[in-house]
PDB file of C-alpha atoms in Angstrom:
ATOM      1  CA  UNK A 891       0.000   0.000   0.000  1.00 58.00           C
ATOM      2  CA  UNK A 892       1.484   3.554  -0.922  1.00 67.00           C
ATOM      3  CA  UNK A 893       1.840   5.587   1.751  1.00 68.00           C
ATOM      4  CA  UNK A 894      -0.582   8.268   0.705  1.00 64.00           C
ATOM      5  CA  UNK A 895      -3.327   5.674   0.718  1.00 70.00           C
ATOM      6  CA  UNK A 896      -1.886   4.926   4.576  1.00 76.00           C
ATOM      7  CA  UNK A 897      -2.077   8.520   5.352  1.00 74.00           C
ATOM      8  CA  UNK A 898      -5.475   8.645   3.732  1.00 70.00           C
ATOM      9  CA  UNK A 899      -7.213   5.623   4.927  1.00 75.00           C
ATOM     10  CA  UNK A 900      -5.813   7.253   8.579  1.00 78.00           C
ATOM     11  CA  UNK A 901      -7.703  10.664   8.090  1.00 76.00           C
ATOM     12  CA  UNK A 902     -11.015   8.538   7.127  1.00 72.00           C
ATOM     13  CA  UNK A 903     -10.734   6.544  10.527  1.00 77.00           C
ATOM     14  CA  UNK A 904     -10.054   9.323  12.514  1.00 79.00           C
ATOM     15  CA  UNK A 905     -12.853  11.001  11.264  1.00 74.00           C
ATOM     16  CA  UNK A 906     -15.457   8.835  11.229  1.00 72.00           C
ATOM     17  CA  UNK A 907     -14.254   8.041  14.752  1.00 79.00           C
ATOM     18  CA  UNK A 908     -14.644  11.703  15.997  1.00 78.00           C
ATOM     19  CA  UNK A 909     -10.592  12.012  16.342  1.00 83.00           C
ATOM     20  CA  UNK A 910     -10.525  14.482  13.880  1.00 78.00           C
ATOM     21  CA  UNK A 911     -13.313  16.470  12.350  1.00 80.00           C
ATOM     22  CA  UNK A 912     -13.679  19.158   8.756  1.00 78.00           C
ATOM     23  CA  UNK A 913     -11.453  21.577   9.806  1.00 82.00           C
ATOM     24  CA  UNK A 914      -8.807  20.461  12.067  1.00 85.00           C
ATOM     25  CA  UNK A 915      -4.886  19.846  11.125  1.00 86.00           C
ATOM     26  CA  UNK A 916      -3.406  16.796  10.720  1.00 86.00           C
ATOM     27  CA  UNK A 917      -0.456  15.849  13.041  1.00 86.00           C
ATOM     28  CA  UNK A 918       2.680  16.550  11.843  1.00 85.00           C
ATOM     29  CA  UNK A 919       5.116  15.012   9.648  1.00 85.00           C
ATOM     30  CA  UNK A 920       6.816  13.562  12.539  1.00 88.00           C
ATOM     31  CA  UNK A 921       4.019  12.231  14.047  1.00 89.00           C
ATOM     32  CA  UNK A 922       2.216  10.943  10.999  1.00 86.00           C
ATOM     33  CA  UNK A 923       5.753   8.982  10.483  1.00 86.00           C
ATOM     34  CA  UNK A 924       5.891   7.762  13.552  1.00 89.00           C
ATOM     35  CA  UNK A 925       2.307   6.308  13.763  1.00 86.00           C
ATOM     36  CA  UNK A 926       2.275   4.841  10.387  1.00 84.00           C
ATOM     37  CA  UNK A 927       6.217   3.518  10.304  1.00 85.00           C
ATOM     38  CA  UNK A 928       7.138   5.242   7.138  1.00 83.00           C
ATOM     39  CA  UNK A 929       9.485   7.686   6.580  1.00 85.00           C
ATOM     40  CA  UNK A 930       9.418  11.959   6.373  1.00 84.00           C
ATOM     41  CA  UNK A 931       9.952  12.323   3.289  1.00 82.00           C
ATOM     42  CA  UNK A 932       7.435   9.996   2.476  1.00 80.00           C
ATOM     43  CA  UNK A 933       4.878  12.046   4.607  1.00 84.00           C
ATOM     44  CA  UNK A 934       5.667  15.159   2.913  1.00 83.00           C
ATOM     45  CA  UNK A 935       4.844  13.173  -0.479  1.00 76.00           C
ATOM     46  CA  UNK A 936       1.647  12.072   0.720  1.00 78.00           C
ATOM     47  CA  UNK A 937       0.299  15.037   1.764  1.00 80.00           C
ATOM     48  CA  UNK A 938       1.262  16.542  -1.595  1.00 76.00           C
ATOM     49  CA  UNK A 939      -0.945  13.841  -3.210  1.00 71.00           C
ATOM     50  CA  UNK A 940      -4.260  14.550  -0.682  1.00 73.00           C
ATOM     51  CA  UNK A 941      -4.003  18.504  -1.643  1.00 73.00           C
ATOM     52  CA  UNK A 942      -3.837  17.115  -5.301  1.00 64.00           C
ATOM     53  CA  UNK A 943      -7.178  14.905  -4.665  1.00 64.00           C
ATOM     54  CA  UNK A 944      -8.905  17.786  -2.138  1.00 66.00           C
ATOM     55  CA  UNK A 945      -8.831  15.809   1.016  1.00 72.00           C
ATOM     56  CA  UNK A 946      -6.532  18.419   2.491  1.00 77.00           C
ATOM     57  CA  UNK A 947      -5.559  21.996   2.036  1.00 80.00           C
ATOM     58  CA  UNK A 948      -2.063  23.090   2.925  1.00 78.00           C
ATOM     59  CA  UNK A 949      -0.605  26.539   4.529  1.00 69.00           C
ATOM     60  CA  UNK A 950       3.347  26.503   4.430  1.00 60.00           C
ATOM     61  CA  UNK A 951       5.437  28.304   7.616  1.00 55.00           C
ATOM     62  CA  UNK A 952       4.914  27.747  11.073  1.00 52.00           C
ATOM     63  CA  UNK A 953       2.778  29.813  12.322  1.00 53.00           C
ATOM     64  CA  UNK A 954      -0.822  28.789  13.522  1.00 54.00           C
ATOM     65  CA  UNK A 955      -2.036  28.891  10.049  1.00 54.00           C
ATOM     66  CA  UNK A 956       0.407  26.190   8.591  1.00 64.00           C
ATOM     67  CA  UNK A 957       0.388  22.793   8.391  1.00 78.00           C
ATOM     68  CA  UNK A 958      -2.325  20.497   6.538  1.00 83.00           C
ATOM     69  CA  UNK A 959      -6.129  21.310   7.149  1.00 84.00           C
ATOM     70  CA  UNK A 960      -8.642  18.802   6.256  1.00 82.00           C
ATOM     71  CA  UNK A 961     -11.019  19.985   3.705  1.00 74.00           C
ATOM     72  CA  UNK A 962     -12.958  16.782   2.840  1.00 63.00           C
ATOM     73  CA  UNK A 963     -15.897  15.662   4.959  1.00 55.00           C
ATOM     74  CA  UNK A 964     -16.195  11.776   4.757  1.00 45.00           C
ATOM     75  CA  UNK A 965     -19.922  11.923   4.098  1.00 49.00           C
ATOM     76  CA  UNK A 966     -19.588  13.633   0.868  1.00 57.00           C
ATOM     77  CA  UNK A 967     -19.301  12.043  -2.272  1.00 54.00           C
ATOM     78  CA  UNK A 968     -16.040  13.505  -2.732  1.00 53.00           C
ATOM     79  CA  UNK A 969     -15.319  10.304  -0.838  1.00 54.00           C
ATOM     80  CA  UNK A 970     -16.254   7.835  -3.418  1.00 55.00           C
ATOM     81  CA  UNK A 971     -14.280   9.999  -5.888  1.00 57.00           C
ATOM     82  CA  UNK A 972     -11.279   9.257  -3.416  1.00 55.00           C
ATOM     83  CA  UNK A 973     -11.967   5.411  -3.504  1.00 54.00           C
ATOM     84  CA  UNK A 974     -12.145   5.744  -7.242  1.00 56.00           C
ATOM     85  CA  UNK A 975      -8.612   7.146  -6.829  1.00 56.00           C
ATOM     86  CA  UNK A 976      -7.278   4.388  -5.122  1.00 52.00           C
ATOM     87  CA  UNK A 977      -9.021   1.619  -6.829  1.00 53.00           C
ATOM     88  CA  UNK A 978      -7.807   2.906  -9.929  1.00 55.00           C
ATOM     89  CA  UNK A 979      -4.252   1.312  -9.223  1.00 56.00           C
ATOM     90  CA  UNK A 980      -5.581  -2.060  -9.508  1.00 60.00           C
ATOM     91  CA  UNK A 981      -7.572  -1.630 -12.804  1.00 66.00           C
ATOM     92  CA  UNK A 982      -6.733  -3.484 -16.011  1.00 76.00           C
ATOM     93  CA  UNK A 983      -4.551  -0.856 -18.190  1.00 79.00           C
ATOM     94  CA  UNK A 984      -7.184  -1.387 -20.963  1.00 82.00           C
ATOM     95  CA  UNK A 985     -10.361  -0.910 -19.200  1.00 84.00           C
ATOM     96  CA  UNK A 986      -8.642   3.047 -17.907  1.00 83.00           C
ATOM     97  CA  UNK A 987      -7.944   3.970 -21.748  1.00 87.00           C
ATOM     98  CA  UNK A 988     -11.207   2.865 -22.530  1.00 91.00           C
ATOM     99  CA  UNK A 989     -12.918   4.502 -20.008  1.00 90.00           C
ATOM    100  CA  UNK A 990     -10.430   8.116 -20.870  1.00 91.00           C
ATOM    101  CA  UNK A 991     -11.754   7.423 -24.573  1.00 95.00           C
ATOM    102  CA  UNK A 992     -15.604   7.536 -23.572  1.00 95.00           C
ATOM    103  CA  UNK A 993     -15.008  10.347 -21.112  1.00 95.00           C
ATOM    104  CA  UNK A 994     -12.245  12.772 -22.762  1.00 96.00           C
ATOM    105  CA  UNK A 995     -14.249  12.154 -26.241  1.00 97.00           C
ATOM    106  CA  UNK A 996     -17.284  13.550 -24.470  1.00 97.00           C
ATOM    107  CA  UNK A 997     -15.394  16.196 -22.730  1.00 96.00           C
ATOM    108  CA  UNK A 998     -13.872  17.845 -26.124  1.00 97.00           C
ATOM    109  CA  UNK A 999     -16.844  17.923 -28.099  1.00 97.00           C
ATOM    110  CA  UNK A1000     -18.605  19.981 -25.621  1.00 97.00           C
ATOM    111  CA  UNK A1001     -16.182  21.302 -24.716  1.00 96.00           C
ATOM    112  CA  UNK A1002     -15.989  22.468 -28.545  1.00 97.00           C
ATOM    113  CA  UNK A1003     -19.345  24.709 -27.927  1.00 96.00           C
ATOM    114  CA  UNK A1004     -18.641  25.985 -24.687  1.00 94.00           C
ATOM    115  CA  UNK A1005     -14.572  26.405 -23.512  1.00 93.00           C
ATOM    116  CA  UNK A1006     -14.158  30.625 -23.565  1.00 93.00           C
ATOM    117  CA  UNK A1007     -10.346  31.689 -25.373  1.00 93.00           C
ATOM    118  CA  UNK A1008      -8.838  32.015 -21.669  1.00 93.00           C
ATOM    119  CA  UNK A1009      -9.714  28.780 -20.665  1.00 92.00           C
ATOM    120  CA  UNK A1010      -8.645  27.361 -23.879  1.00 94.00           C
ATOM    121  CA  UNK A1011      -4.985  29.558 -23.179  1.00 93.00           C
ATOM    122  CA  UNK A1012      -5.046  28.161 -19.839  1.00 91.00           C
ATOM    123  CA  UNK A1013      -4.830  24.418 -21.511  1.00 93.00           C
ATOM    124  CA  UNK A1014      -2.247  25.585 -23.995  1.00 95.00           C
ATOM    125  CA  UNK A1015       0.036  26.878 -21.150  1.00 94.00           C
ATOM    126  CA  UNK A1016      -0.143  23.453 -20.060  1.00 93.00           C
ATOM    127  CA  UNK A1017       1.614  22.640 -23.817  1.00 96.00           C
ATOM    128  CA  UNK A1018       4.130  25.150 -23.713  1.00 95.00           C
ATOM    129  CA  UNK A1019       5.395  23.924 -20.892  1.00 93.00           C
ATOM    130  CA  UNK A1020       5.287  20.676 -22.288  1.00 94.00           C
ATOM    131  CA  UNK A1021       7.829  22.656 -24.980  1.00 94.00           C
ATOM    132  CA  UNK A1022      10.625  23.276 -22.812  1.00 90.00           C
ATOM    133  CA  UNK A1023      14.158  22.004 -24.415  1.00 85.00           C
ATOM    134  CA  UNK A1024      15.338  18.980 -22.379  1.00 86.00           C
ATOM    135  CA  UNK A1025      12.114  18.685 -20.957  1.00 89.00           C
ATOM    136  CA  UNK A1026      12.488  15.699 -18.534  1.00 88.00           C
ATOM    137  CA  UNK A1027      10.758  12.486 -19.727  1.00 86.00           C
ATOM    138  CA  UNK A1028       8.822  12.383 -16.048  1.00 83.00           C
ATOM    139  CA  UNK A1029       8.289  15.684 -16.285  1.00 87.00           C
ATOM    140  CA  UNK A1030       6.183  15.342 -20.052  1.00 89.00           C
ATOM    141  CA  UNK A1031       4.224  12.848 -18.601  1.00 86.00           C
ATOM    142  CA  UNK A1032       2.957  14.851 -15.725  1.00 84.00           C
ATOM    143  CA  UNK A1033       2.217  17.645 -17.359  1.00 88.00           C
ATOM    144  CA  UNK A1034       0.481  15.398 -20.278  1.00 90.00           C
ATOM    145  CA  UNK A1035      -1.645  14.127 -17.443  1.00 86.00           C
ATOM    146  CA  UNK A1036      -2.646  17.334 -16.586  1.00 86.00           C
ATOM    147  CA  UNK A1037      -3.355  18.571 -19.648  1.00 92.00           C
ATOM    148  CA  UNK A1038      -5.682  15.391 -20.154  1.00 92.00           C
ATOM    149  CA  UNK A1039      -7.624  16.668 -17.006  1.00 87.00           C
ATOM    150  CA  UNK A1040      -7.979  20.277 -18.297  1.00 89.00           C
ATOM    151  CA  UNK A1041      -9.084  19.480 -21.313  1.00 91.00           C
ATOM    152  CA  UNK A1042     -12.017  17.430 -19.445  1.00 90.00           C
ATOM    153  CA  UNK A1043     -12.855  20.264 -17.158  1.00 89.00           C
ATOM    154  CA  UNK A1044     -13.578  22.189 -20.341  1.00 92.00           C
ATOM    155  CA  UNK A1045     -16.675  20.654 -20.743  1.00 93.00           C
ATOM    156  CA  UNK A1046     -18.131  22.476 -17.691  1.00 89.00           C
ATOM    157  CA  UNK A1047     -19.375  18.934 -16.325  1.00 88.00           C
ATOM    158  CA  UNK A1048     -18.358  18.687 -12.335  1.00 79.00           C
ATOM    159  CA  UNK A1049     -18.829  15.003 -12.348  1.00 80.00           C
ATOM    160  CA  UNK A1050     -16.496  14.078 -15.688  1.00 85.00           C
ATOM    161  CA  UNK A1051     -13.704  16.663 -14.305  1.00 81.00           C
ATOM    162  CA  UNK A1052     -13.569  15.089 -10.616  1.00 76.00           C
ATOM    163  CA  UNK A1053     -13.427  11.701 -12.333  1.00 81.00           C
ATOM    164  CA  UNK A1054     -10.821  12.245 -14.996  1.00 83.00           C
ATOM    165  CA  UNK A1055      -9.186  13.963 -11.924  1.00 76.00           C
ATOM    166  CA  UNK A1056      -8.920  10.889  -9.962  1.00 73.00           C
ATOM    167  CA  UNK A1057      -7.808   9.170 -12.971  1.00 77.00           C
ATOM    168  CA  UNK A1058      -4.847  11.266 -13.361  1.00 73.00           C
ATOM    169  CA  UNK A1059      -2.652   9.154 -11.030  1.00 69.00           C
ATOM    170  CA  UNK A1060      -3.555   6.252 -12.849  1.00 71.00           C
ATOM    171  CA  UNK A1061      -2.724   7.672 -16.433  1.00 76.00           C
ATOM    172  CA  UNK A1062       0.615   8.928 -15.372  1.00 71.00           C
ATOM    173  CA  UNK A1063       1.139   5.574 -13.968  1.00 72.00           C
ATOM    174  CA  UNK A1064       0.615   3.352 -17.047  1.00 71.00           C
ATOM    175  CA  UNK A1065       2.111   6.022 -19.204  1.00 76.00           C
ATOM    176  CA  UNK A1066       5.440   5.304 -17.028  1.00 74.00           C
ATOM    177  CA  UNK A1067       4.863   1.364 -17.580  1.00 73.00           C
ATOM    178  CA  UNK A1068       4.987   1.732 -20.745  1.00 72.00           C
ATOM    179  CA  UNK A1069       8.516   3.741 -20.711  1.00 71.00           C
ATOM    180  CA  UNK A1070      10.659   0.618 -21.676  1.00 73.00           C
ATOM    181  CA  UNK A1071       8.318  -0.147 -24.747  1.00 75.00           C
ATOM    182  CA  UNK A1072       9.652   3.428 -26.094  1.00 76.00           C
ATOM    183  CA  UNK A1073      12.735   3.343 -25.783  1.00 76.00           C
ATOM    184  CA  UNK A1074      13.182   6.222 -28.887  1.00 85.00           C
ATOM    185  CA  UNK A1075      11.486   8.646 -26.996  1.00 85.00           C
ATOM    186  CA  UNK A1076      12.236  11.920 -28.891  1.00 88.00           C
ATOM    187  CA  UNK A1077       9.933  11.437 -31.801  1.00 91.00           C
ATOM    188  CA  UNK A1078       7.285   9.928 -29.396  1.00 89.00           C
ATOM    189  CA  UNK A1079       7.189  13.163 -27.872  1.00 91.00           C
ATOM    190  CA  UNK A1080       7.029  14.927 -30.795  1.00 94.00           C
ATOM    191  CA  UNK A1081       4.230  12.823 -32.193  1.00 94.00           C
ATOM    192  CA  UNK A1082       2.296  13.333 -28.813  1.00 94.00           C
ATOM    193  CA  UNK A1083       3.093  17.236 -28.669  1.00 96.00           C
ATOM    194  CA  UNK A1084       1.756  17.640 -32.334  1.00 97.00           C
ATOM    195  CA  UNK A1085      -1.475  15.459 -31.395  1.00 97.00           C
ATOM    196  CA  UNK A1086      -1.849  17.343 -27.956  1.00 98.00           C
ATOM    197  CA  UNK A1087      -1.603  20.734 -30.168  1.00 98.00           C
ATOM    198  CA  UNK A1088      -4.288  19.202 -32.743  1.00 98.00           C
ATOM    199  CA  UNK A1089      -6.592  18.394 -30.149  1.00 98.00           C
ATOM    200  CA  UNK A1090      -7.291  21.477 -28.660  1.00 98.00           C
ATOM    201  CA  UNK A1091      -7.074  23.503 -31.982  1.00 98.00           C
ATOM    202  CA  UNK A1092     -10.164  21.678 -33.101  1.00 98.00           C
ATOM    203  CA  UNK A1093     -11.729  22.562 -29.589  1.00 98.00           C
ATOM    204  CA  UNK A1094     -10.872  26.275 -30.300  1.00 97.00           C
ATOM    205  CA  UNK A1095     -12.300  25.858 -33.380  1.00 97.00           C
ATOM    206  CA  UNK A1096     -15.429  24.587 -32.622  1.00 97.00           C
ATOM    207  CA  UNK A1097     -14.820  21.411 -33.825  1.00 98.00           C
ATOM    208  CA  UNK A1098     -16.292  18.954 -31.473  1.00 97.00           C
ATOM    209  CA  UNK A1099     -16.613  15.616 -33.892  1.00 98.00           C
ATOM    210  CA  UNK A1100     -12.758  16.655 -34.868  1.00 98.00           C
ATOM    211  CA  UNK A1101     -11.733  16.939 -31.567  1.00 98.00           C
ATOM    212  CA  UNK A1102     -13.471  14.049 -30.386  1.00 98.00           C
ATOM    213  CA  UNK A1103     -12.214  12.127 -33.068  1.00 98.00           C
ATOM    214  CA  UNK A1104      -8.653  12.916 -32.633  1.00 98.00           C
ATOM    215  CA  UNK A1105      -8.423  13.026 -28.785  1.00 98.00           C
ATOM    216  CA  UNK A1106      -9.465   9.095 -29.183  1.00 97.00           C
ATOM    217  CA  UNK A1107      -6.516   8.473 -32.201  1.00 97.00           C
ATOM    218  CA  UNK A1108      -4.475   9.724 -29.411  1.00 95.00           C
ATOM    219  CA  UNK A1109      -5.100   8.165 -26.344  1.00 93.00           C
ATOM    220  CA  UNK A1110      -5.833   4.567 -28.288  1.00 92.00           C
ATOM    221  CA  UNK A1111      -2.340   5.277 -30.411  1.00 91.00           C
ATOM    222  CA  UNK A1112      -0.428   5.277 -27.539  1.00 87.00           C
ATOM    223  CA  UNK A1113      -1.626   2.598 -26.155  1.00 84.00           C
ATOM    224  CA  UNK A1114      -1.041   0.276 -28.765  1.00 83.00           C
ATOM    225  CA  UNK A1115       2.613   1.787 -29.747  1.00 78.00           C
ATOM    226  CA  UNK A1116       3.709   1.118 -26.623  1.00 77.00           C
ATOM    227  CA  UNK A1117       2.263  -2.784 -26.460  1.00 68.00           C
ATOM    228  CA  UNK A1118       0.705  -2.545 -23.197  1.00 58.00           C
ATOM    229  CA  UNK A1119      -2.668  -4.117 -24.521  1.00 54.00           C
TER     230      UNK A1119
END
């Protein structure tokens, strides 16, 4: 079990046992170490990865305003999102690019009648950044992750965002498995740049079947170049 998933399954218990309630700060990194038998470092990591899912909100310094606050209330159904999250480690590889096929296909083609030209810039940042000469190869993926959940949240749909946002560990994490199927990654990345670029053109454009059409060339082409189906 990863330790954010220790650290999470913690916060539940705590919670639903009246230890902790909406509001209150964790214990600290030392503490939360010492109770679950893992290290710092790790701590620090697994915090970063509850802001990421919204179970936790995070004030740096020490004064009485830092540390981790816990923004999620166990009753809401931001908790089944959270299960989603962690159940999505043990899903078959092809069943997640199935299900980002049905949902990001969706997403752009509304997202084709509705995303305004900042929100659309937003997503492009995301690209730019994608841009950057000797770009670390962990570094694309994360940020191609991301960009996969912006481009759902253009659709304006609360449910489709919060799920393709749970899905984003799980898409940087076969994306990495398939790392030693590519091993000539340069014109992989170009090849995924230029798609990533094509994509959200067509959503600027207003082309929703274009944009639907390509996001799914993309996200099924990968998958099959790098033989993890």
């Amino acid at each position: 079990m990863r330790t954010h998933e220790l650290v999470l399954r913690q916060v539940e218990a705590d919670l639903s046992a009246g230890k902790l309630r909406l509001g209150d700060r964790l214990p600290g990194e030392r503490a939360l170490a010492g109770q679950l038998g893992v290290s710092r470092p790790s701590v620090r990591e697994a915090i970063r990865v509850l802001e990421a899912m919204g179970v936790v909100r995070t004030a740096v310094g020490s004064g009485p305003d830092a540390g981790a606050v816990i923004v999620a209330d166990p009753g809401s159904p931001l908790t089944a999102t959270l299960r989603l999250h962690l159940a999505t480690s043990h899903l078959p590889m092809g069943d997640i690019v199935q299900t980002r096929v049905l949902l990001e296909s969706w997403a752009v083609r509304e997202a084709a009648d509705r995303a305004t030209p900042e929100q659309v810039a937003a997503a492009r940042q995301l690209l730019d950044a994608m841009d950057e000469p000797d770009l670390p190869r962990e570094r694309f993926h994360l940020l191609d992750a991301e960009f996969h959940v912006a481009l759902a949240t253009l659709a304006g749909n609360v449910l489709v965002s919060t799920i393709m946002a749970s899905l984003r560990e799980a898409i940087h994490g076969y994306v990495i498995a398939a790392a030693p199927n590519v091993p000539d990654w340069a014109p992989v990345a170009t090849l995924l740049r230029a798609q990533h670029r094509a994509v959200l053109a067509a959503v600027a454009d207003g082309d929703g079947d274009g944009a639907a059409r390509l996001v799914a060339e993309h996200i099924e082409g990968f998958y099959k170049a790098s033989r993890l189906g």
